[in-house]
mmCIF file with all atom_site columns, C-alpha atoms (C1' of nucleotides) in Angstrom:
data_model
loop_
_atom_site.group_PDB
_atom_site.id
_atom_site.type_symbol
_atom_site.label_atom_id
_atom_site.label_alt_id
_atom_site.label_comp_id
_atom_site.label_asym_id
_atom_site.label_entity_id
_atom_site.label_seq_id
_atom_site.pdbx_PDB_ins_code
_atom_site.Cartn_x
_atom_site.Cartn_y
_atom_site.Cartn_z
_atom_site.occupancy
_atom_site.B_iso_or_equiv
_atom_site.pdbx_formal_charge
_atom_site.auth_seq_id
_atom_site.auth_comp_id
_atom_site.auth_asym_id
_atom_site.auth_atom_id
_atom_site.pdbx_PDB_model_num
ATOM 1   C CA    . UNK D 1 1   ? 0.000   0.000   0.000  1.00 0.00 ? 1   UNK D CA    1
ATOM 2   C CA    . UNK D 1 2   ? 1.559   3.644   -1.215 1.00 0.00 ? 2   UNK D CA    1
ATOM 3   C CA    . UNK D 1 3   ? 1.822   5.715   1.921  1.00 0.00 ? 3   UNK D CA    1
ATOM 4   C CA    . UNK D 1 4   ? -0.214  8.638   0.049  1.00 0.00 ? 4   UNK D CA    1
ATOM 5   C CA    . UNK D 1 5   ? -2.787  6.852   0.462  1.00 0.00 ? 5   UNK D CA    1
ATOM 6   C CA    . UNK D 1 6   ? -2.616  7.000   3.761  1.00 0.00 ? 6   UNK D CA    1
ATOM 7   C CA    . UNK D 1 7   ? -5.151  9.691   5.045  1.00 0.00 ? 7   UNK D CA    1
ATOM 8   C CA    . UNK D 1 8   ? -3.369  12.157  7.019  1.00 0.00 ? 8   UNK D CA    1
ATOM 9   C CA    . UNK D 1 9   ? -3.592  15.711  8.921  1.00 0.00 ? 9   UNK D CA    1
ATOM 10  C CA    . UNK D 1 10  ? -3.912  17.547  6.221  1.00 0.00 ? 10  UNK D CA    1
ATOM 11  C CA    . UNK D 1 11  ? -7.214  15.627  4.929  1.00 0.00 ? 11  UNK D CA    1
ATOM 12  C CA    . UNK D 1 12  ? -8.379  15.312  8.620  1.00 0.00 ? 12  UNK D CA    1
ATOM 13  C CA    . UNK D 1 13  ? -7.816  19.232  9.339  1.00 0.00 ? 13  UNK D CA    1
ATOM 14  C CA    . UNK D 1 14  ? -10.096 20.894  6.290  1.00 0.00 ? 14  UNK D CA    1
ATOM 15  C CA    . UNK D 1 15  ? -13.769 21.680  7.160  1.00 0.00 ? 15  UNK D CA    1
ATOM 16  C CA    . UNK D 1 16  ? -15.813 18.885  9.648  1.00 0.00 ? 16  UNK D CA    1
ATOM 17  C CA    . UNK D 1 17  ? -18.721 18.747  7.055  1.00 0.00 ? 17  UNK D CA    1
ATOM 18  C CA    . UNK D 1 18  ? -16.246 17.904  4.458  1.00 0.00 ? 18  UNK D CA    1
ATOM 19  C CA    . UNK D 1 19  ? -14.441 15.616  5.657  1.00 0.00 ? 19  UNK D CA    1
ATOM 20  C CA    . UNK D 1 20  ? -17.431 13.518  6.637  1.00 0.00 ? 20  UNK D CA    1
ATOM 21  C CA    . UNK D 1 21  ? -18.608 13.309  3.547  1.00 0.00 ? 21  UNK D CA    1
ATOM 22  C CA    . UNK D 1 22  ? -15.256 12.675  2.002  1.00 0.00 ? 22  UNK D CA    1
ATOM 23  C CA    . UNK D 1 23  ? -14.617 9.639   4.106  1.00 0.00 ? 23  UNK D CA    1
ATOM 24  C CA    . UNK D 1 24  ? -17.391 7.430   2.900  1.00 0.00 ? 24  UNK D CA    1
ATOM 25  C CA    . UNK D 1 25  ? -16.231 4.872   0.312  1.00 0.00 ? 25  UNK D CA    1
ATOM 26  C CA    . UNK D 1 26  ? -12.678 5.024   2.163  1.00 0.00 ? 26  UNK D CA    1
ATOM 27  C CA    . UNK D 1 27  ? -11.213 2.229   4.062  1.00 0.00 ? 27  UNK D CA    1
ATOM 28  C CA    . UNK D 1 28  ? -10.580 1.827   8.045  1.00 0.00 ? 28  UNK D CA    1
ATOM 29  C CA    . UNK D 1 29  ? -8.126  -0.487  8.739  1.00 0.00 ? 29  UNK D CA    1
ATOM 30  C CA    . UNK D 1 30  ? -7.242  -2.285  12.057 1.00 0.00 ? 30  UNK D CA    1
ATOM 31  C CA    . UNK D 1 31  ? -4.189  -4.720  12.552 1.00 0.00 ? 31  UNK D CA    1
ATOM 32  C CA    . UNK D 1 32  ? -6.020  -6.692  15.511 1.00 0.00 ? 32  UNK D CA    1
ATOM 33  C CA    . UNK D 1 33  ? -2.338  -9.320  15.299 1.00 0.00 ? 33  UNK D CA    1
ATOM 34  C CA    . UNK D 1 34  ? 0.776   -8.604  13.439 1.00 0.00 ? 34  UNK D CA    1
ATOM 35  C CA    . UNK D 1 35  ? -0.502  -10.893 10.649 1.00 0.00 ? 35  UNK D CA    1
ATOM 36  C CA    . UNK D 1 36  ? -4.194  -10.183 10.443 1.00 0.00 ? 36  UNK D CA    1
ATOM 37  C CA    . UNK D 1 37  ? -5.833  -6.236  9.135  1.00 0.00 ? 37  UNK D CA    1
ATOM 38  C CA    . UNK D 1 38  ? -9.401  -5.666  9.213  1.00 0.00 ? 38  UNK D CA    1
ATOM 39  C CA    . UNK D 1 39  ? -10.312 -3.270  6.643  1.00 0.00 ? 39  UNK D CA    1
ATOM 40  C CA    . UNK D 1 40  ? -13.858 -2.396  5.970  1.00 0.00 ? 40  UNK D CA    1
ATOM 41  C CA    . UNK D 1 41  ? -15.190 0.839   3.663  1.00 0.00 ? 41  UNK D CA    1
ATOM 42  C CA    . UNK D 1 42  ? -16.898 3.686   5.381  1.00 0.00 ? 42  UNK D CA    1
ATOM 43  C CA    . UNK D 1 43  ? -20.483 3.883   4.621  1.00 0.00 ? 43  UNK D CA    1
ATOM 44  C CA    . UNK D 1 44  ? -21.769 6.828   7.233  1.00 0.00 ? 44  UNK D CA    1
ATOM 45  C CA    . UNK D 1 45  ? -20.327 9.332   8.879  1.00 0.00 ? 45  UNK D CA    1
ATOM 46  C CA    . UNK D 1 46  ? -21.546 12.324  11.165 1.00 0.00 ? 46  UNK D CA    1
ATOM 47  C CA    . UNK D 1 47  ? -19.970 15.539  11.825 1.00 0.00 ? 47  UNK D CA    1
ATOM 48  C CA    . UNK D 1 48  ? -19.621 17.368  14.836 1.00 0.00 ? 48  UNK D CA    1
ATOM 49  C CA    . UNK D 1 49  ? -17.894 20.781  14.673 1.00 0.00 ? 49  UNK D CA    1
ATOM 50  C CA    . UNK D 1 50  ? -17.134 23.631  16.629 1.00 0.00 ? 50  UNK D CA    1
ATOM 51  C CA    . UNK D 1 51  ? -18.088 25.332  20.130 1.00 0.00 ? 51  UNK D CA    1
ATOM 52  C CA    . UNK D 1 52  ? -21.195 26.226  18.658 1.00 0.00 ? 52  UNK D CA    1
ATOM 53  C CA    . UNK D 1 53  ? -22.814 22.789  17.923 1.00 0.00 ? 53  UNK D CA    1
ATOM 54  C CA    . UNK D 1 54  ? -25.333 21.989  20.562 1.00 0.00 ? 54  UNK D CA    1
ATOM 55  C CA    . UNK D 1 55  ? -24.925 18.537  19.616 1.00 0.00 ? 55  UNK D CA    1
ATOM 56  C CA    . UNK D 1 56  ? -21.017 18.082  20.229 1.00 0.00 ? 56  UNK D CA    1
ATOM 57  C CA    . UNK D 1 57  ? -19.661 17.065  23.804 1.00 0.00 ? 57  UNK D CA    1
ATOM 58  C CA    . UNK D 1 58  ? -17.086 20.123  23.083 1.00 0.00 ? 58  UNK D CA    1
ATOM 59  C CA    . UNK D 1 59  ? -20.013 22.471  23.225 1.00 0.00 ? 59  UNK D CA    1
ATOM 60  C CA    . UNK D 1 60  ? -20.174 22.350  27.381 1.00 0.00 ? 60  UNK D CA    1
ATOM 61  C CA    . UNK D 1 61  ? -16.389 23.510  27.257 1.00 0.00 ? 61  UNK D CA    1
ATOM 62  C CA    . UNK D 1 62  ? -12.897 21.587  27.197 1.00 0.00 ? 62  UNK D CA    1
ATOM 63  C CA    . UNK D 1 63  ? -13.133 19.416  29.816 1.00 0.00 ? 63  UNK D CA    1
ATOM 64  C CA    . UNK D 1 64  ? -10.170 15.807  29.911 1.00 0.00 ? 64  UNK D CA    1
ATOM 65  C CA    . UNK D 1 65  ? -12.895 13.918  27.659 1.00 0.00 ? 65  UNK D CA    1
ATOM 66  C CA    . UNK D 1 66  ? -13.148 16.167  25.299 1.00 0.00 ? 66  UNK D CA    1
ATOM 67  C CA    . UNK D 1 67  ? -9.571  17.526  25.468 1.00 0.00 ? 67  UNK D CA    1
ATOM 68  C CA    . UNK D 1 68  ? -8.714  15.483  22.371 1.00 0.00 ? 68  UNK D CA    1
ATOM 69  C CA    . UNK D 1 69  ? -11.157 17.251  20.349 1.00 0.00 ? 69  UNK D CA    1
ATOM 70  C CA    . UNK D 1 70  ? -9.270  20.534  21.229 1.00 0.00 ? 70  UNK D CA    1
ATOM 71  C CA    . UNK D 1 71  ? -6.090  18.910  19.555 1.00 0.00 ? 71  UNK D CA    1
ATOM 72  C CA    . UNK D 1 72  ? -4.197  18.321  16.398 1.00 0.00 ? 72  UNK D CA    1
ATOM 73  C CA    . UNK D 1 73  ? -6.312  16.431  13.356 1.00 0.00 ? 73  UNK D CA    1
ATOM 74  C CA    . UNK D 1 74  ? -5.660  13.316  12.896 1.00 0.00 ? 74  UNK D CA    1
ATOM 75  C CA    . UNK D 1 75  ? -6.318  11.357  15.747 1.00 0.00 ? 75  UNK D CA    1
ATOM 76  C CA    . UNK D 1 76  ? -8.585  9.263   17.184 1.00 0.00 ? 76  UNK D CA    1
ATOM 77  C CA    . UNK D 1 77  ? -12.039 10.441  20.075 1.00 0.00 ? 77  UNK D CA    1
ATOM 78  C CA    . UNK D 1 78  ? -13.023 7.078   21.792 1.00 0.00 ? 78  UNK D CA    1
ATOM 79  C CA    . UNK D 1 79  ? -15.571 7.382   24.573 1.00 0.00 ? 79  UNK D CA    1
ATOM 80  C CA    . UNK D 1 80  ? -18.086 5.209   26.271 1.00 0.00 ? 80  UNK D CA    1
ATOM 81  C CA    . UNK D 1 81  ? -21.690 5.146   25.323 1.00 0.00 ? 81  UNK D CA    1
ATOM 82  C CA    . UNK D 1 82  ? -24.630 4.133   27.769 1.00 0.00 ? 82  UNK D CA    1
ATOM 83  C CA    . UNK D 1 83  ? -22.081 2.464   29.314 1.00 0.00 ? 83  UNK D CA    1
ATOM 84  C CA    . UNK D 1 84  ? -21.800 -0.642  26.484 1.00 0.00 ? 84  UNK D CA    1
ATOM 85  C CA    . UNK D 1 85  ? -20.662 0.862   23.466 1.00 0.00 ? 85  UNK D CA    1
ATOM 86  C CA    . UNK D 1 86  ? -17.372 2.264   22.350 1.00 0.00 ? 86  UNK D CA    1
ATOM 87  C CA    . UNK D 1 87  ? -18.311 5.584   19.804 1.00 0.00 ? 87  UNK D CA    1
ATOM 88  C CA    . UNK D 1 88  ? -15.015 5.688   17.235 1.00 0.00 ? 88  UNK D CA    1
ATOM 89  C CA    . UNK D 1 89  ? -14.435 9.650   16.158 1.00 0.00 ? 89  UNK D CA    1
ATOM 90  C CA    . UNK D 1 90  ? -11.983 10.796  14.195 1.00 0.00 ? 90  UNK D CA    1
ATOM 91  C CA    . UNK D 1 91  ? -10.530 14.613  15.141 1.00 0.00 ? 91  UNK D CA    1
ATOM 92  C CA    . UNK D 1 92  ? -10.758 17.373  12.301 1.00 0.00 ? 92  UNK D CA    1
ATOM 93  C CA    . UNK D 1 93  ? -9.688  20.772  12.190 1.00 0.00 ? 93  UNK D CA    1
ATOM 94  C CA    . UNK D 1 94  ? -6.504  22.763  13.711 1.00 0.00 ? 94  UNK D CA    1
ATOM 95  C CA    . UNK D 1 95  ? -5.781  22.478  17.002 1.00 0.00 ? 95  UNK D CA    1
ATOM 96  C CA    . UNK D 1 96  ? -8.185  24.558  19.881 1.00 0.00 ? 96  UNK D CA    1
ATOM 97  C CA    . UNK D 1 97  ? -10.945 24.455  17.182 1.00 0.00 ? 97  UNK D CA    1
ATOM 98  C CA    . UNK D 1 98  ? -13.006 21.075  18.243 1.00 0.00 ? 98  UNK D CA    1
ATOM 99  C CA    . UNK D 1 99  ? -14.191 19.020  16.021 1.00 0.00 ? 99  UNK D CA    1
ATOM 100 C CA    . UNK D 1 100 ? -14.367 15.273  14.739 1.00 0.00 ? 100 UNK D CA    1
ATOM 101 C CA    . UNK D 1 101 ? -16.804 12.668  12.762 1.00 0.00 ? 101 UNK D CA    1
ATOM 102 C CA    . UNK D 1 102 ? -18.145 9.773   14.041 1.00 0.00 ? 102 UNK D CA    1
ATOM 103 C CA    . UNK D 1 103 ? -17.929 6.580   12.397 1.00 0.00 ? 103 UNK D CA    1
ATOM 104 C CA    . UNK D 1 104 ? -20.940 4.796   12.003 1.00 0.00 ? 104 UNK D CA    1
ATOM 105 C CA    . UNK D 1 105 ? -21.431 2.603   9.743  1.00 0.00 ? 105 UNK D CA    1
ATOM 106 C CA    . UNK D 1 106 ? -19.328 0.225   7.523  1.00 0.00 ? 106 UNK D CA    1
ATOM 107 C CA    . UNK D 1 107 ? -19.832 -2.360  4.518  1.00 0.00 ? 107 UNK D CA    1
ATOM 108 C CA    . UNK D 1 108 ? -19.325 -5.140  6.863  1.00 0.00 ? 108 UNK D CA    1
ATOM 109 C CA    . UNK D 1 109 ? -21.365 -3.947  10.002 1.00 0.00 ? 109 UNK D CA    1
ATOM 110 C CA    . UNK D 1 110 ? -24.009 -0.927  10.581 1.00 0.00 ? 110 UNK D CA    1
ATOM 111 C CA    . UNK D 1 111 ? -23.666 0.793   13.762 1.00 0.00 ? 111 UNK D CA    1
ATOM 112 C CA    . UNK D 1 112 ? -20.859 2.733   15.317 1.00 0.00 ? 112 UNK D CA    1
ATOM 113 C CA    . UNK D 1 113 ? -21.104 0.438   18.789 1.00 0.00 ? 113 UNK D CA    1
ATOM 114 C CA    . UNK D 1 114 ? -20.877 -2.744  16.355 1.00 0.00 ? 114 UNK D CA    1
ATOM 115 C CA    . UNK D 1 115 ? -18.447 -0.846  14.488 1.00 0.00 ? 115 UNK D CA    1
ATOM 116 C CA    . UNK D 1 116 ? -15.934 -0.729  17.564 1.00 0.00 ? 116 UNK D CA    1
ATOM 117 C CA    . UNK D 1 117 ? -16.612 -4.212  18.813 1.00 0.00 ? 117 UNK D CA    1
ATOM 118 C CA    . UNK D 1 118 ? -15.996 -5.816  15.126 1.00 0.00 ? 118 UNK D CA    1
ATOM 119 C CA    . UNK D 1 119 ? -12.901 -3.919  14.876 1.00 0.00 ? 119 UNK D CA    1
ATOM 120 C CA    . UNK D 1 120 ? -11.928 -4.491  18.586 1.00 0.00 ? 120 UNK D CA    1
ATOM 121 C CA    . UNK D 1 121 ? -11.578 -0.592  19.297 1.00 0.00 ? 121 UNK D CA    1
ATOM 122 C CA    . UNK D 1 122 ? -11.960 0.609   22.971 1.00 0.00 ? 122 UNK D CA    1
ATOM 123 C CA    . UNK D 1 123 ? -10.376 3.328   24.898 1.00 0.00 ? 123 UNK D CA    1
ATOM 124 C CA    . UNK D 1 124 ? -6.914  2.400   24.389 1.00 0.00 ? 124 UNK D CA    1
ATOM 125 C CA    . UNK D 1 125 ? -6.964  3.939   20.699 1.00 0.00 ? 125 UNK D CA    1
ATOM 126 C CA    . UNK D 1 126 ? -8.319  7.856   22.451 1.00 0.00 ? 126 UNK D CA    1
ATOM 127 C CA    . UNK D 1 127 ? -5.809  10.225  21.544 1.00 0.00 ? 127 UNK D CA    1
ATOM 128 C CA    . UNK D 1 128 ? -3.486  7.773   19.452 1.00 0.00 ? 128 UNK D CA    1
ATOM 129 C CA    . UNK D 1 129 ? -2.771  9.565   15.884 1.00 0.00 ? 129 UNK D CA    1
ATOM 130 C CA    . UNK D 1 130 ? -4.338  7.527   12.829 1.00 0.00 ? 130 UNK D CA    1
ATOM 131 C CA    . UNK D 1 131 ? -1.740  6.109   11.464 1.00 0.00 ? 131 UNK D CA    1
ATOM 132 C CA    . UNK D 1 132 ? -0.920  2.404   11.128 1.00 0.00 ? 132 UNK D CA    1
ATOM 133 C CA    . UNK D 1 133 ? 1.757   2.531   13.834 1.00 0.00 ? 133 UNK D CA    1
ATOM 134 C CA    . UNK D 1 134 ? -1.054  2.725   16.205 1.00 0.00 ? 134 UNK D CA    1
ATOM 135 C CA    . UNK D 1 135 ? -2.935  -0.100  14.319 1.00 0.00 ? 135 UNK D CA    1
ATOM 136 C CA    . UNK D 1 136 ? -5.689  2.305   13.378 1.00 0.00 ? 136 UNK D CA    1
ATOM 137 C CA    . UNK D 1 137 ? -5.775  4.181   10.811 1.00 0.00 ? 137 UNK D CA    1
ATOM 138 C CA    . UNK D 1 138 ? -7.507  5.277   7.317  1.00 0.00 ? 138 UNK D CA    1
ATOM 139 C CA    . UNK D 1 139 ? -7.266  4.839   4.019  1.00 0.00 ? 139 UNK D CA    1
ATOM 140 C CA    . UNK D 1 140 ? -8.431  6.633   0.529  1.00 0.00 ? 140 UNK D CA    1
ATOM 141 C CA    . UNK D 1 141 ? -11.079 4.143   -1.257 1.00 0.00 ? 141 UNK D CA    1
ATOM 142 C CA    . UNK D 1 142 ? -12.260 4.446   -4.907 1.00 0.00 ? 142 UNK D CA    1
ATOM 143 C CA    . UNK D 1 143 ? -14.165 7.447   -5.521 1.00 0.00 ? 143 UNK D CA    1
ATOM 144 C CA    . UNK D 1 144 ? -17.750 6.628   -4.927 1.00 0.00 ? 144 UNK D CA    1
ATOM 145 C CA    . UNK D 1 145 ? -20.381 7.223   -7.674 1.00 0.00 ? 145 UNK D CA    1
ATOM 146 C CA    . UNK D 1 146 ? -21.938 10.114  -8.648 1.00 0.00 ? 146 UNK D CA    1
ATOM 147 C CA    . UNK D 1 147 ? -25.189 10.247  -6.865 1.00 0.00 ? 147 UNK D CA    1
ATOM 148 C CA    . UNK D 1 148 ? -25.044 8.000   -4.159 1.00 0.00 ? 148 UNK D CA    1
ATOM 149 C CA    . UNK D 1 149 ? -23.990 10.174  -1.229 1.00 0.00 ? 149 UNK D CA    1
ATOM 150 C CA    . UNK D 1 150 ? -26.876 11.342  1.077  1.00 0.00 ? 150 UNK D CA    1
ATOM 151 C CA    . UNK D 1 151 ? -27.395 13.546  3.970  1.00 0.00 ? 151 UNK D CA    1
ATOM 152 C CA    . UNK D 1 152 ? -29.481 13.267  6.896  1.00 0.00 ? 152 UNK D CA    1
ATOM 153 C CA    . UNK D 1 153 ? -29.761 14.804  10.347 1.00 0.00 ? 153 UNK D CA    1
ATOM 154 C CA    . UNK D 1 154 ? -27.584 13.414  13.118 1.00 0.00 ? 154 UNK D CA    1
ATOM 155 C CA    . UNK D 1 155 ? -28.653 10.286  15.236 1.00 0.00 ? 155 UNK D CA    1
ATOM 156 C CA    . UNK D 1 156 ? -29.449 10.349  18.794 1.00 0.00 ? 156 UNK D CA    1
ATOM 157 C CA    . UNK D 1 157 ? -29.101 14.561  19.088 1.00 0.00 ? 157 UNK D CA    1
ATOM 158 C CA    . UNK D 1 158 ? -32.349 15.479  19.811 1.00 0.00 ? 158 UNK D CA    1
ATOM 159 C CA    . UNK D 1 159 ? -31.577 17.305  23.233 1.00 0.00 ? 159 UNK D CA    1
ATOM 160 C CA    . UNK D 1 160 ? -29.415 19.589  20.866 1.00 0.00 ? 160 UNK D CA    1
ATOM 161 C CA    . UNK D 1 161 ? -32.737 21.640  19.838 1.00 0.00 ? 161 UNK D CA    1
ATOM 162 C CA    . UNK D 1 162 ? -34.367 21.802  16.448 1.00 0.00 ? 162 UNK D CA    1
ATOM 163 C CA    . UNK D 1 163 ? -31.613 23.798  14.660 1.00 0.00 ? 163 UNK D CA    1
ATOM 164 C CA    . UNK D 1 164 ? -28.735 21.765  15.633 1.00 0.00 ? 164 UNK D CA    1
ATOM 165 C CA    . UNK D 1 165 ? -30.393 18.293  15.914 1.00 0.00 ? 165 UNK D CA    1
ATOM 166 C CA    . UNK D 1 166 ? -31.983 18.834  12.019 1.00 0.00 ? 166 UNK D CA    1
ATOM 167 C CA    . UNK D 1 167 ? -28.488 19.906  10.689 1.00 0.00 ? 167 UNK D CA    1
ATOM 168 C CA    . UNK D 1 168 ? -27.903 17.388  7.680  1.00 0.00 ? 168 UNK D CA    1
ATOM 169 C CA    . UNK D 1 169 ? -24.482 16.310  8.964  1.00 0.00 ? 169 UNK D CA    1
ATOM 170 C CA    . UNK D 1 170 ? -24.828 12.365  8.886  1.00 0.00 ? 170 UNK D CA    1
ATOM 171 C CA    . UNK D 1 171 ? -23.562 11.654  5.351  1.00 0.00 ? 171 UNK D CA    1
ATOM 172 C CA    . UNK D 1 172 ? -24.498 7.529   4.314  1.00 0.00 ? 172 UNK D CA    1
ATOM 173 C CA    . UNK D 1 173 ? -23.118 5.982   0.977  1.00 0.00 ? 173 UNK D CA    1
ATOM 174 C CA    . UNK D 1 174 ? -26.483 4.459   -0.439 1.00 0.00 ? 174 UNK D CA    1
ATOM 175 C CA    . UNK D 1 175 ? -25.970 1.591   -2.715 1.00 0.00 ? 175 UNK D CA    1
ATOM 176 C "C1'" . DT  T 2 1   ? -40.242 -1.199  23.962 1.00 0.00 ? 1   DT  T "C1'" 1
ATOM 177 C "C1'" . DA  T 2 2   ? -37.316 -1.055  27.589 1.00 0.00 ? 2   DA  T "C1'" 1
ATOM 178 C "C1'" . DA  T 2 3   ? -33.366 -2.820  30.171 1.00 0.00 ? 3   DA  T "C1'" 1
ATOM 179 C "C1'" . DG  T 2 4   ? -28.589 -2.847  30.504 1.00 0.00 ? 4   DG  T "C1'" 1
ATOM 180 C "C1'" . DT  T 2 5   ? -24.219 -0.499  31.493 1.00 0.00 ? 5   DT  T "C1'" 1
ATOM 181 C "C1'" . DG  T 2 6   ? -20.424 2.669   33.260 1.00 0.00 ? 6   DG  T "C1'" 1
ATOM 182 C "C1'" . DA  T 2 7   ? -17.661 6.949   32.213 1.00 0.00 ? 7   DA  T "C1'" 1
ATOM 183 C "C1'" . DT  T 2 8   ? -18.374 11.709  32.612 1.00 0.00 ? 8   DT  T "C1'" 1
ATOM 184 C "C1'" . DC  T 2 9   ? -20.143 15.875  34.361 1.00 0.00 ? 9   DC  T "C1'" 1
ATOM 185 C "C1'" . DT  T 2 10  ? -22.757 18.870  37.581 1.00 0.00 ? 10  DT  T "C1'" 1
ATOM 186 C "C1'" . DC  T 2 11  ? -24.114 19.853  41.815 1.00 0.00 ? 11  DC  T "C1'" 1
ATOM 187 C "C1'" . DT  T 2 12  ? -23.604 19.296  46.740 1.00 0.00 ? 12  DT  T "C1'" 1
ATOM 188 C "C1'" . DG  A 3 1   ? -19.897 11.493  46.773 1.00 0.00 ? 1   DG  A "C1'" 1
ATOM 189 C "C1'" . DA  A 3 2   ? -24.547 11.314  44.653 1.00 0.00 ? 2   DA  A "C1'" 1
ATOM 190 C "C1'" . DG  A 3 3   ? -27.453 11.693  40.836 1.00 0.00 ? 3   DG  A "C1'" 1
ATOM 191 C "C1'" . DA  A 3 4   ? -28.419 12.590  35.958 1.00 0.00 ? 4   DA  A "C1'" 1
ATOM 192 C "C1'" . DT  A 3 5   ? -27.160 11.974  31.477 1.00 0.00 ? 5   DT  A "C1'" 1
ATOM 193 C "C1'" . DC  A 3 6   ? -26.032 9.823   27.524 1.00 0.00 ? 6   DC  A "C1'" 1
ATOM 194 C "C1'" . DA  A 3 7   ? -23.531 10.499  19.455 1.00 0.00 ? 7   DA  A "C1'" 1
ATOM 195 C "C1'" . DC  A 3 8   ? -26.564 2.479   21.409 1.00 0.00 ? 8   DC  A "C1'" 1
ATOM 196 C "C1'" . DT  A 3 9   ? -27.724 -2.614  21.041 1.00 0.00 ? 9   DT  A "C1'" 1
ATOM 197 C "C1'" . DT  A 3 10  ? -30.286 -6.494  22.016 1.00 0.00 ? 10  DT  A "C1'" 1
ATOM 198 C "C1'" . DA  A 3 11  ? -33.839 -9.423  23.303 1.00 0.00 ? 11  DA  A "C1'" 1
ATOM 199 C "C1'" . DA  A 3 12  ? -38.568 -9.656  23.566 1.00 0.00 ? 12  DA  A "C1'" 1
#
DNA sequence: TAAGTGATCTCT
DNA sequence: GAGATCACTTAA
């Protein structure tokens, strides 16, 4: 694999929205043993960007969860959901601008819990940089087709208010 | 449809 | 330290 293709800070720091979208139809890859990478194409993807966003944990201020969302691009948000699931989020933007895209859904699995659990992701990977020295990391995937990118509000947001929870952020590849 | 589960955050 | 809150999944 050429090391360009390789997705690195300076995909991961342009504009949240954008790089959502961009990163369906590209490939996640985990080396779970020294012999054995799981790679699976990125099918949905939600943004969350900026103090402003009622829906991002960086909107109630830095705090150590969210600390990595303050930080360079490039590297990897893992919390805990309803105490079960591990959420994988990938950090955009320049540093002290928070910011980062969920990963939701894949070609092999659909859901961002049974994203992390088929890819063996939990808390160890927060704040590692995605690159394939830390066994997670991102690759660029054939362009996808004209057409077959859509845009939906964001999942579970609700409590961010009409505005915020209706924002079309939550980009799917539709097949 | 609702229980399960535990880190995180806010308020004492 | 206690209580509320979750960017969800599963079994029913």
């Amino acid at each position: 694999m050429r090391e360009s293709q390789i997705l690195d800070a300076d995909f991961f720091g342009r504009d949240t929205v954008e790089v959502a979208r961009d990163l369906l139809g590209c490939v996640l890859c985990r080396r779970v043993t020294p012999r054995r990478v799981i790679r699976v194409r990125i099918t949905e993807a939600e943004a969350y960007d900026g103090f402003e966003d009622r829906a991002s944990h960086a909107h109630a201020g830095r705090t150590a969860r969210t600390e990595v969302m303050f930080g360079p691009p490039g590297r990897w948000y893992v919390y805990l959901c309803y105490g079960v699931h591990w959420m994988l989020n990938i950090v955009t933007r320049e540093s002290d601008y928070p910011a980062a895209v969920l990963l939701r859904g894949s070609d092999e699995v659909y859901g961002p819990g049974r994203l992390t659990r088929l890819l063996q992701v939990n808390l160890d990977f927060n704040r590692l940089p995605a690159i394939p020295a830390s066994n997670l990391w991102i690759e660029r995937g054939e362009p996808i087709p004209m057409g077959r990118i859509e845009c939906h509000p964001r999942i579970g947001v609700a409590y961010a208010g009409p505005y915020w929870s209706q924002l079309p952020w939550r980009f799917t590849w539709v097949k």
